[in-house]
Amino acid sequence: ELGKAEEGLAVEYEGETMEAGFNPRFFIEALSALASDKVKISLMDSEKPALLSAAEDPGYCGVIMSMKI
C-alpha cells in the first residue's frame, strides 16, 4: 500500500532551506556500515542524490537517491 511518513532529526545546516524526500531504509543500510556517530550529508538540491561521508570512516562514500515529494 502507499502511504506517507515523516521523520525528523537534529542537524547542523548551512545554506538555503530545502525539502527533500528519501527512502529511510536506504539511509539505514548506508549508515549501518559506518563506525562514526556523526555523518556529513551533502545535498545540491532536492532532486539530486545525497552524498554521505564521515570523518571517522575516511574511505567511505555513500550515495542515496532522492524521491520526488
Short mmCIF file of N, CA and C in Angstrom, two decimals:
data_model
loop_
_atom_site.label_atom_id
_atom_site.label_comp_id
_atom_site.label_asym_id
_atom_site.label_seq_id
_atom_site.Cartn_x
_atom_site.Cartn_y
_atom_site.Cartn_z
N GLU A 1 0.83 -1.18 0.00
CA GLU A 1 0.00 0.00 0.00
C GLU A 1 0.87 1.24 0.00
N LEU A 2 0.33 2.31 -0.50
CA LEU A 2 1.03 3.59 -0.48
C LEU A 2 0.69 4.32 0.80
N GLY A 3 1.63 5.09 1.28
CA GLY A 3 1.40 5.85 2.49
C GLY A 3 2.38 6.99 2.58
N LYS A 4 2.33 7.67 3.70
CA LYS A 4 3.22 8.80 3.92
C LYS A 4 3.72 8.75 5.35
N ALA A 5 5.00 9.01 5.51
CA ALA A 5 5.59 9.06 6.85
C ALA A 5 6.66 10.15 6.86
N GLU A 6 6.87 10.74 8.02
CA GLU A 6 7.90 11.76 8.18
C GLU A 6 8.70 11.45 9.42
N GLU A 7 10.00 11.73 9.35
CA GLU A 7 10.88 11.53 10.49
C GLU A 7 11.79 12.75 10.57
N GLY A 8 11.91 13.33 11.72
CA GLY A 8 12.78 14.49 11.89
C GLY A 8 14.02 14.12 12.68
N LEU A 9 15.10 14.90 12.50
CA LEU A 9 16.32 14.68 13.26
C LEU A 9 17.07 15.99 13.41
N ALA A 10 17.86 16.09 14.44
CA ALA A 10 18.64 17.29 14.70
C ALA A 10 19.83 17.36 13.75
N VAL A 11 20.05 18.51 13.15
CA VAL A 11 21.15 18.68 12.21
C VAL A 11 21.81 20.03 12.38
N GLU A 12 23.06 20.12 11.96
CA GLU A 12 23.75 21.40 11.78
C GLU A 12 23.68 21.66 10.28
N TYR A 13 23.08 22.78 9.89
CA TYR A 13 22.77 23.01 8.49
C TYR A 13 23.28 24.36 8.04
N GLU A 14 23.89 24.40 6.84
CA GLU A 14 24.33 25.64 6.22
C GLU A 14 23.70 25.72 4.84
N GLY A 15 23.21 26.89 4.48
CA GLY A 15 22.64 27.07 3.15
C GLY A 15 21.17 27.42 3.20
N GLU A 16 20.57 27.48 2.01
CA GLU A 16 19.16 27.81 1.90
C GLU A 16 18.29 26.65 2.37
N THR A 17 17.09 26.97 2.82
CA THR A 17 16.14 25.96 3.25
C THR A 17 15.69 25.14 2.06
N MET A 18 15.60 23.82 2.24
CA MET A 18 15.10 22.94 1.18
C MET A 18 14.38 21.77 1.80
N GLU A 19 13.56 21.12 1.02
CA GLU A 19 12.84 19.93 1.46
C GLU A 19 13.15 18.82 0.48
N ALA A 20 13.60 17.68 1.01
CA ALA A 20 13.97 16.54 0.16
C ALA A 20 13.39 15.27 0.75
N GLY A 21 13.04 14.33 -0.09
CA GLY A 21 12.49 13.06 0.37
C GLY A 21 13.42 11.91 0.04
N PHE A 22 13.56 10.98 0.99
CA PHE A 22 14.42 9.81 0.82
C PHE A 22 13.74 8.59 1.40
N ASN A 23 14.08 7.43 0.89
CA ASN A 23 13.61 6.19 1.46
C ASN A 23 14.46 5.92 2.71
N PRO A 24 13.85 5.88 3.89
CA PRO A 24 14.64 5.71 5.12
C PRO A 24 15.42 4.40 5.17
N ARG A 25 14.93 3.38 4.52
CA ARG A 25 15.64 2.09 4.50
C ARG A 25 17.01 2.24 3.86
N PHE A 26 17.13 3.08 2.83
CA PHE A 26 18.42 3.30 2.18
C PHE A 26 19.40 3.98 3.14
N PHE A 27 18.91 4.92 3.95
CA PHE A 27 19.77 5.56 4.95
C PHE A 27 20.20 4.57 6.01
N ILE A 28 19.29 3.73 6.47
CA ILE A 28 19.63 2.73 7.48
C ILE A 28 20.72 1.80 6.98
N GLU A 29 20.60 1.34 5.74
CA GLU A 29 21.61 0.44 5.16
C GLU A 29 22.96 1.15 5.01
N ALA A 30 22.94 2.39 4.53
CA ALA A 30 24.19 3.12 4.31
C ALA A 30 24.87 3.46 5.64
N LEU A 31 24.10 3.85 6.64
CA LEU A 31 24.66 4.23 7.93
C LEU A 31 25.12 3.04 8.76
N SER A 32 24.55 1.88 8.52
CA SER A 32 24.93 0.70 9.30
C SER A 32 26.37 0.26 9.02
N ALA A 33 26.94 0.69 7.92
CA ALA A 33 28.32 0.33 7.56
C ALA A 33 29.35 1.26 8.20
N LEU A 34 28.88 2.32 8.88
CA LEU A 34 29.79 3.32 9.43
C LEU A 34 30.07 3.09 10.91
N ALA A 35 31.29 3.46 11.33
CA ALA A 35 31.65 3.41 12.75
C ALA A 35 31.37 4.76 13.40
N SER A 36 31.27 5.82 12.62
CA SER A 36 31.11 7.18 13.12
C SER A 36 29.70 7.45 13.63
N ASP A 37 29.61 8.28 14.68
CA ASP A 37 28.31 8.72 15.18
C ASP A 37 27.83 9.97 14.46
N LYS A 38 28.75 10.71 13.83
CA LYS A 38 28.40 11.91 13.08
C LYS A 38 28.65 11.67 11.60
N VAL A 39 27.68 12.07 10.80
CA VAL A 39 27.75 11.85 9.35
C VAL A 39 27.50 13.17 8.65
N LYS A 40 28.24 13.41 7.58
CA LYS A 40 28.02 14.59 6.76
C LYS A 40 27.17 14.16 5.56
N ILE A 41 26.05 14.86 5.35
CA ILE A 41 25.18 14.60 4.21
C ILE A 41 25.21 15.84 3.33
N SER A 42 25.73 15.69 2.13
CA SER A 42 25.85 16.82 1.20
C SER A 42 24.73 16.75 0.19
N LEU A 43 24.02 17.88 0.03
CA LEU A 43 22.90 17.96 -0.92
C LEU A 43 23.11 19.17 -1.82
N MET A 44 22.89 18.99 -3.13
CA MET A 44 22.95 20.12 -4.05
C MET A 44 21.57 20.75 -4.21
N ASP A 45 20.56 19.92 -4.39
CA ASP A 45 19.16 20.35 -4.41
C ASP A 45 18.28 19.15 -4.12
N SER A 46 16.98 19.35 -4.04
CA SER A 46 16.08 18.29 -3.59
C SER A 46 15.89 17.16 -4.60
N GLU A 47 16.34 17.34 -5.83
CA GLU A 47 16.16 16.31 -6.85
C GLU A 47 17.43 15.53 -7.16
N LYS A 48 18.54 15.90 -6.56
CA LYS A 48 19.81 15.20 -6.80
C LYS A 48 20.10 14.26 -5.64
N PRO A 49 20.97 13.27 -5.85
CA PRO A 49 21.29 12.33 -4.77
C PRO A 49 22.04 13.00 -3.62
N ALA A 50 21.97 12.38 -2.46
CA ALA A 50 22.70 12.83 -1.27
C ALA A 50 24.01 12.06 -1.19
N LEU A 51 25.07 12.73 -0.79
CA LEU A 51 26.38 12.12 -0.62
C LEU A 51 26.66 12.03 0.88
N LEU A 52 26.95 10.83 1.37
CA LEU A 52 27.23 10.59 2.79
C LEU A 52 28.72 10.36 2.97
N SER A 53 29.28 11.00 4.01
CA SER A 53 30.68 10.78 4.37
C SER A 53 30.80 10.98 5.89
N ALA A 54 31.90 10.48 6.46
CA ALA A 54 32.13 10.59 7.90
C ALA A 54 33.62 10.69 8.16
N ALA A 55 34.00 11.57 9.09
CA ALA A 55 35.42 11.78 9.41
C ALA A 55 36.08 10.51 9.96
N GLU A 56 35.35 9.72 10.74
CA GLU A 56 35.92 8.50 11.33
C GLU A 56 35.99 7.34 10.34
N ASP A 57 35.41 7.50 9.17
CA ASP A 57 35.44 6.47 8.11
C ASP A 57 35.93 7.14 6.82
N PRO A 58 37.23 7.50 6.73
CA PRO A 58 37.72 8.29 5.61
C PRO A 58 37.58 7.63 4.24
N GLY A 59 37.51 6.33 4.15
CA GLY A 59 37.39 5.67 2.86
C GLY A 59 35.95 5.45 2.41
N TYR A 60 34.99 5.86 3.22
CA TYR A 60 33.58 5.60 2.92
C TYR A 60 32.94 6.76 2.18
N CYS A 61 32.17 6.42 1.17
CA CYS A 61 31.39 7.40 0.42
C CYS A 61 30.09 6.72 0.01
N GLY A 62 28.97 7.21 0.51
CA GLY A 62 27.67 6.61 0.18
C GLY A 62 26.83 7.58 -0.64
N VAL A 63 26.04 7.06 -1.55
CA VAL A 63 25.16 7.88 -2.39
C VAL A 63 23.74 7.33 -2.23
N ILE A 64 22.80 8.22 -1.95
CA ILE A 64 21.40 7.83 -1.80
C ILE A 64 20.55 8.71 -2.72
N MET A 65 19.79 8.08 -3.56
CA MET A 65 18.92 8.82 -4.49
C MET A 65 17.74 9.41 -3.74
N SER A 66 17.36 10.62 -4.12
CA SER A 66 16.21 11.27 -3.51
C SER A 66 14.93 10.77 -4.18
N MET A 67 13.81 11.02 -3.51
CA MET A 67 12.49 10.65 -4.03
C MET A 67 11.71 11.92 -4.27
N LYS A 68 10.86 11.92 -5.26
CA LYS A 68 10.00 13.06 -5.52
C LYS A 68 8.95 13.17 -4.42
N ILE A 69 8.78 14.36 -3.86
CA ILE A 69 7.80 14.54 -2.80
C ILE A 69 6.52 15.12 -3.39
#
